[in-house]
mmCIF file with all atom_site columns, C-alpha atoms in Angstrom:
data_model
loop_
_atom_site.group_PDB
_atom_site.id
_atom_site.type_symbol
_atom_site.label_atom_id
_atom_site.label_alt_id
_atom_site.label_comp_id
_atom_site.label_asym_id
_atom_site.label_entity_id
_atom_site.label_seq_id
_atom_site.pdbx_PDB_ins_code
_atom_site.Cartn_x
_atom_site.Cartn_y
_atom_site.Cartn_z
_atom_site.occupancy
_atom_site.B_iso_or_equiv
_atom_site.pdbx_formal_charge
_atom_site.auth_seq_id
_atom_site.auth_comp_id
_atom_site.auth_asym_id
_atom_site.auth_atom_id
_atom_site.pdbx_PDB_model_num
ATOM 1  C CA . MET K 1 1  ? -49.539 166.132 -35.878 1.00 50.00 ? 364 MET K CA 1
ATOM 2  C CA . ARG K 1 2  ? -52.457 163.879 -36.678 1.00 53.00 ? 365 ARG K CA 1
ATOM 3  C CA . ALA K 1 3  ? -51.022 162.836 -40.056 1.00 52.00 ? 366 ALA K CA 1
ATOM 4  C CA . TYR K 1 4  ? -47.750 161.834 -38.366 1.00 51.00 ? 367 TYR K CA 1
ATOM 5  C CA . PHE K 1 5  ? -49.645 159.732 -35.825 1.00 51.00 ? 368 PHE K CA 1
ATOM 6  C CA . VAL K 1 6  ? -51.545 157.874 -38.584 1.00 51.00 ? 369 VAL K CA 1
ATOM 7  C CA . PHE K 1 7  ? -48.299 157.176 -40.460 1.00 53.00 ? 370 PHE K CA 1
ATOM 8  C CA . TYR K 1 8  ? -46.572 156.046 -37.255 1.00 55.00 ? 371 TYR K CA 1
ATOM 9  C CA . TYR K 1 9  ? -49.509 153.784 -36.405 1.00 54.00 ? 372 TYR K CA 1
ATOM 10 C CA . LYS K 1 10 ? -49.352 152.097 -39.833 1.00 56.00 ? 373 LYS K CA 1
ATOM 11 C CA . GLU K 1 11 ? -45.625 151.588 -39.389 1.00 57.00 ? 374 GLU K CA 1
ATOM 12 C CA . ILE K 1 12 ? -46.110 149.951 -35.990 1.00 58.00 ? 375 ILE K CA 1
ATOM 13 C CA . LYS K 1 13 ? -48.941 147.794 -37.299 1.00 57.00 ? 376 LYS K CA 1
ATOM 14 C CA . SER K 1 14 ? -46.917 146.505 -40.258 1.00 58.00 ? 377 SER K CA 1
ATOM 15 C CA . TYR K 1 15 ? -43.955 145.810 -37.983 1.00 61.00 ? 378 TYR K CA 1
ATOM 16 C CA . ASN K 1 16 ? -46.123 143.795 -35.622 1.00 69.00 ? 379 ASN K CA 1
ATOM 17 C CA . ILE K 1 17 ? -47.598 141.745 -38.467 1.00 72.00 ? 380 ILE K CA 1
ATOM 18 C CA . ASN K 1 18 ? -44.143 140.914 -39.829 1.00 75.00 ? 381 ASN K CA 1
ATOM 19 C CA . TYR K 1 19 ? -42.929 140.099 -36.340 1.00 76.00 ? 382 TYR K CA 1
ATOM 20 C CA . MET K 1 20 ? -45.888 137.810 -35.724 1.00 76.00 ? 383 MET K CA 1
ATOM 21 C CA . LYS K 1 21 ? -45.247 135.999 -39.020 1.00 82.00 ? 384 LYS K CA 1
ATOM 22 C CA . ARG K 1 22 ? -41.618 135.436 -38.030 1.00 82.00 ? 385 ARG K CA 1
ATOM 23 C CA . VAL K 1 23 ? -42.681 134.119 -34.633 1.00 81.00 ? 386 VAL K CA 1
ATOM 24 C CA . LYS K 1 24 ? -45.044 131.616 -36.285 1.00 85.00 ? 387 LYS K CA 1
ATOM 25 C CA . ILE K 1 25 ? -42.282 130.448 -38.619 1.00 87.00 ? 388 ILE K CA 1
ATOM 26 C CA . MET K 1 26 ? -39.843 130.090 -35.707 1.00 87.00 ? 389 MET K CA 1
ATOM 27 C CA . ALA K 1 27 ? -42.432 128.052 -33.804 1.00 85.00 ? 390 ALA K CA 1
ATOM 28 C CA . LYS K 1 28 ? -42.822 125.694 -36.769 1.00 87.00 ? 391 LYS K CA 1
ATOM 29 C CA . ILE K 1 29 ? -39.060 125.299 -37.053 1.00 88.00 ? 392 ILE K CA 1
ATOM 30 C CA . MET K 1 30 ? -38.767 124.531 -33.344 1.00 87.00 ? 393 MET K CA 1
ATOM 31 C CA . LYS K 1 31 ? -41.549 121.967 -33.686 1.00 87.00 ? 394 LYS K CA 1
ATOM 32 C CA . TYR K 1 32 ? -39.693 120.218 -36.515 1.00 89.00 ? 395 TYR K CA 1
ATOM 33 C CA . VAL K 1 33 ? -36.500 120.203 -34.445 1.00 90.00 ? 396 VAL K CA 1
ATOM 34 C CA . ASN K 1 34 ? -37.962 119.145 -31.092 1.00 91.00 ? 397 ASN K CA 1
ATOM 35 C CA . VAL K 1 35 ? -40.223 116.344 -32.328 1.00 90.00 ? 398 VAL K CA 1
ATOM 36 C CA . PRO K 1 36 ? -37.360 114.230 -33.789 1.00 91.00 ? 399 PRO K CA 1
ATOM 37 C CA . ILE K 1 37 ? -35.266 114.814 -30.667 1.00 93.00 ? 400 ILE K CA 1
ATOM 38 C CA . LEU K 1 38 ? -38.112 113.598 -28.447 1.00 93.00 ? 401 LEU K CA 1
ATOM 39 C CA . PHE K 1 39 ? -38.785 110.641 -30.733 1.00 92.00 ? 402 PHE K CA 1
ATOM 40 C CA . LEU K 1 40 ? -35.129 109.587 -30.739 1.00 92.00 ? 403 LEU K CA 1
ATOM 41 C CA . SER K 1 41 ? -34.838 109.908 -26.966 1.00 91.00 ? 404 SER K CA 1
ATOM 42 C CA . ILE K 1 42 ? -37.938 107.748 -26.431 1.00 89.00 ? 405 ILE K CA 1
ATOM 43 C CA . LEU K 1 43 ? -36.553 105.226 -28.916 1.00 87.00 ? 406 LEU K CA 1
ATOM 44 C CA . LEU K 1 44 ? -33.235 105.165 -27.060 1.00 85.00 ? 407 LEU K CA 1
ATOM 45 C CA . VAL K 1 45 ? -34.988 104.490 -23.749 1.00 82.00 ? 408 VAL K CA 1
ATOM 46 C CA . LEU K 1 46 ? -37.023 101.671 -25.283 1.00 78.00 ? 409 LEU K CA 1
ATOM 47 C CA . MET K 1 47 ? -33.900 100.142 -26.805 1.00 76.00 ? 410 MET K CA 1
ATOM 48 C CA . SER K 1 48 ? -32.117 100.206 -23.467 1.00 71.00 ? 411 SER K CA 1
ATOM 49 C CA . TYR K 1 49 ? -35.021 98.339  -21.839 1.00 69.00 ? 412 TYR K CA 1
ATOM 50 C CA . GLY K 1 50 ? -34.795 95.662  -24.512 1.00 63.00 ? 413 GLY K CA 1
ATOM 51 C CA . SER K 1 51 ? -31.057 95.178  -24.116 1.00 61.00 ? 414 SER K CA 1
ATOM 52 C CA . ASN K 1 52 ? -29.448 92.002  -22.844 1.00 59.00 ? 415 ASN K CA 1
ATOM 53 C CA . TYR K 1 53 ? -28.271 93.549  -19.584 1.00 59.00 ? 416 TYR K CA 1
ATOM 54 C CA . SER K 1 54 ? -29.626 91.628  -16.610 1.00 57.00 ? 417 SER K CA 1
ATOM 55 C CA . PRO K 1 55 ? -28.815 93.370  -13.299 1.00 59.00 ? 418 PRO K CA 1
ATOM 56 C CA . THR K 1 56 ? -29.902 90.426  -11.121 1.00 70.00 ? 419 THR K CA 1
ATOM 57 C CA . PRO K 1 57 ? -28.609 86.963  -12.021 1.00 78.00 ? 420 PRO K CA 1
ATOM 58 C CA . PHE K 1 58 ? -31.160 84.163  -11.823 1.00 84.00 ? 421 PHE K CA 1
ATOM 59 C CA . PRO K 1 59 ? -30.297 81.227  -9.558  1.00 90.00 ? 422 PRO K CA 1
ATOM 60 C CA . CYS K 1 60 ? -30.308 77.784  -11.166 1.00 91.00 ? 423 CYS K CA 1
ATOM 61 C CA . LEU K 1 61 ? -29.314 74.165  -10.659 1.00 92.00 ? 424 LEU K CA 1
ATOM 62 C CA . THR K 1 62 ? -29.314 72.970  -14.284 1.00 90.00 ? 425 THR K CA 1
ATOM 63 C CA . ASP K 1 63 ? -29.372 74.612  -17.732 1.00 87.00 ? 426 ASP K CA 1
ATOM 64 C CA . LYS K 1 64 ? -33.122 73.926  -18.012 1.00 88.00 ? 427 LYS K CA 1
ATOM 65 C CA . ASP K 1 65 ? -33.817 76.245  -15.056 1.00 88.00 ? 428 ASP K CA 1
ATOM 66 C CA . CYS K 1 66 ? -32.618 79.268  -17.065 1.00 87.00 ? 429 CYS K CA 1
ATOM 67 C CA . THR K 1 67 ? -35.066 81.143  -19.280 1.00 85.00 ? 430 THR K CA 1
ATOM 68 C CA . ARG K 1 68 ? -34.249 81.062  -22.993 1.00 82.00 ? 431 ARG K CA 1
ATOM 69 C CA . ARG K 1 69 ? -34.075 84.202  -25.091 1.00 80.00 ? 432 ARG K CA 1
ATOM 70 C CA . LYS K 1 70 ? -33.824 84.529  -28.840 1.00 80.00 ? 433 LYS K CA 1
ATOM 71 C CA . GLY K 1 71 ? -30.230 85.008  -29.985 1.00 79.00 ? 434 GLY K CA 1
ATOM 72 C CA . PHE K 1 72 ? -28.623 83.886  -26.709 1.00 82.00 ? 435 PHE K CA 1
ATOM 73 C CA . SER K 1 73 ? -27.097 80.706  -25.351 1.00 85.00 ? 436 SER K CA 1
ATOM 74 C CA . VAL K 1 74 ? -27.945 80.252  -21.695 1.00 86.00 ? 437 VAL K CA 1
ATOM 75 C CA . THR K 1 75 ? -26.002 78.007  -19.325 1.00 88.00 ? 438 THR K CA 1
ATOM 76 C CA . CYS K 1 76 ? -25.958 77.477  -15.589 1.00 90.00 ? 439 CYS K CA 1
ATOM 77 C CA . ARG K 1 77 ? -22.565 78.342  -14.091 1.00 89.00 ? 440 ARG K CA 1
ATOM 78 C CA . LYS K 1 78 ? -21.754 78.440  -10.387 1.00 90.00 ? 441 LYS K CA 1
ATOM 79 C CA . GLY K 1 79 ? -25.456 78.418  -9.513  1.00 90.00 ? 442 GLY K CA 1
ATOM 80 C CA . PHE K 1 80 ? -26.489 81.357  -11.740 1.00 90.00 ? 443 PHE K CA 1
ATOM 81 C CA . CYS K 1 81 ? -27.740 81.692  -15.313 1.00 88.00 ? 444 CYS K CA 1
ATOM 82 C CA . VAL K 1 82 ? -25.201 83.129  -17.753 1.00 86.00 ? 445 VAL K CA 1
ATOM 83 C CA . GLU K 1 83 ? -26.182 84.390  -21.212 1.00 83.00 ? 446 GLU K CA 1
ATOM 84 C CA . PHE K 1 84 ? -23.891 84.378  -24.254 1.00 81.00 ? 447 PHE K CA 1
ATOM 85 C CA . LYS K 1 85 ? -24.871 86.338  -27.342 1.00 76.00 ? 448 LYS K CA 1
ATOM 86 C CA . HIS K 1 86 ? -24.662 84.645  -30.755 1.00 72.00 ? 449 HIS K CA 1
ATOM 87 C CA . PHE K 1 87 ? -22.799 86.683  -33.372 1.00 63.00 ? 450 PHE K CA 1
#
């Protein structure tokens, strides 16, 4: 009975070591998958903040009242600044 218990214990121990190695490898794989996803999502959020969408139009009287941005033509139309993107 004792010899069987020693053999069974070695079998359990080797199984646990192999299982723990697989868990470490899976954790590394998940790290390599999740980090690019997080990086791309943060990049997407930053790009959306830098977009040309302006939710509130700025009031103006002349074209000089409108703030200039690189790559855009800005004119005053009907009392509000309107931006046109250069292509």
